[in-house]
């Protein structure tokens, strides 16, 4: 990355002018930054090792999910993954969370099946999160496993296969609750299953009935929302499930409303022209809380690193304008194996935070008033003018205050880390 970092004096001077400019629009930038500092983003652990997990080192059961790219230096052990995440977190302003999958368990070299996992297998993760004063989120892992038979898990026609995966879901909620209890902040445990058909099914109903029953079995025991929150994640299609996904949007929206679960909206799980930003205010009428998997679909659900796109801005605007931040858990979901993975985490998370910042410094009350007064010309004009307000100066100042590199500084640290650590990995 070219260009030098600014010095602190320059950043402060630019910020002062920027804050004055925003004040002319009735925006209190200091207040916005105070709010921003309280919004955690849950970093997806799986960007650090290409959704590999640590249970079958060497073995490949690639079904259910697909990653492309072979950039050198991916984390091979839990310690490496934690070290890489520490590096990324040191370059991201604010206090955040970390989102784990069940197959990142540490079983000390012993084979422990997924239906036998326990909180103890995550004690290093919990200790690490505690040391970082961070909350954890969790996911049962329904892919990359020999018992994902013919692309089906919780919806499989064979009862014993279903039971294995039900038991996996049950132990994962317990692990989530243990994480929430230990860290003093509820863990969001999110269920996503890849179940579906490559080609057009004849029976669309049966798998959905089975999935509903399996979910009921997983969720049958109540767990205090102080410790664990259950979420369900729909999808339109996947690789190998192009024609039919059992857990579709309508399926899970209904399930979440009926059972008071969180619905997870993954930005890459809808038709390419469909955006999740417009869904938020509709679904928040009916579900208690929302989980976001902020991702970036490119042509298909390809899980590209999140960037400051129009859609990302629209998502953040909806959360802020609608007053939904208190009921929304913001998580990231991407896995690009073709670039430096520490940089991928840093870019994606910083972009998410930038989008939140942009949304928080909008002149919302003025915009709402224009709209309420029927001045739609004024609304359009002001929306366009706000796009060139000096938010970059506010962002730099936010990074400075948080003690992380502004604009161009962080990439140098990633390069140093790559040379000193990542390049040494085989
Ligand atoms: C897959 C889902 C799911 C996964 C992660 C690894 O389509 O988006 O959330 O990406 O659980
Ligand atoms: Zn997702």
JSON list of C-alpha atoms and ligand atoms in Angstrom, two decimals, residues 46 190 192 233-234 264-267 269 292-295 301 303 332-333 335, ligand 2:
[
{"chain": "A", "resi": 46, "resn": "UNK", "atom": "CA", "xyz": [-12.74, -19.53, 9.79]},
{"chain": "A", "resi": 190, "resn": "UNK", "atom": "CA", "xyz": [-25.95, -20.31, 15.02]},
{"chain": "A", "resi": 192, "resn": "UNK", "atom": "CA", "xyz": [-26.56, -23.61, 9.51]},
{"chain": "A", "resi": 233, "resn": "UNK", "atom": "CA", "xyz": [-29.40, -19.37, 9.11]},
{"chain": "A", "resi": 234, "resn": "UNK", "atom": "CA", "xyz": [-31.26, -19.78, 5.81]},
{"chain": "A", "resi": 264, "resn": "UNK", "atom": "CA", "xyz": [-29.41, -15.03, 10.75]},
{"chain": "A", "resi": 265, "resn": "UNK", "atom": "CA", "xyz": [-29.23, -13.00, 7.56]},
{"chain": "A", "resi": 266, "resn": "UNK", "atom": "CA", "xyz": [-26.18, -13.81, 5.48]},
{"chain": "A", "resi": 267, "resn": "UNK", "atom": "CA", "xyz": [-25.66, -11.18, 2.78]},
{"chain": "A", "resi": 269, "resn": "UNK", "atom": "CA", "xyz": [-27.54, -16.17, 0.72]},
{"chain": "A", "resi": 292, "resn": "UNK", "atom": "CA", "xyz": [-26.01, -10.82, 10.66]},
{"chain": "A", "resi": 293, "resn": "UNK", "atom": "CA", "xyz": [-23.48, -12.73, 8.64]},
{"chain": "A", "resi": 294, "resn": "UNK", "atom": "CA", "xyz": [-22.01, -9.79, 6.81]},
{"chain": "A", "resi": 295, "resn": "UNK", "atom": "CA", "xyz": [-20.50, -11.22, 3.68]},
{"chain": "A", "resi": 301, "resn": "UNK", "atom": "CA", "xyz": [-22.40, -16.94, -2.52]},
{"chain": "A", "resi": 303, "resn": "UNK", "atom": "CA", "xyz": [-17.90, -15.25, 0.59]},
{"chain": "A", "resi": 332, "resn": "UNK", "atom": "CA", "xyz": [-18.80, -11.51, 9.63]},
{"chain": "A", "resi": 333, "resn": "UNK", "atom": "CA", "xyz": [-18.75, -14.44, 7.25]},
{"chain": "A", "resi": 335, "resn": "UNK", "atom": "CA", "xyz": [-13.24, -16.90, 3.65]},
{"chain": "B", "resi": 2, "resn": "LIG", "atom": "ZN1", "xyz": [-23.16, -17.44, 6.89]}
]
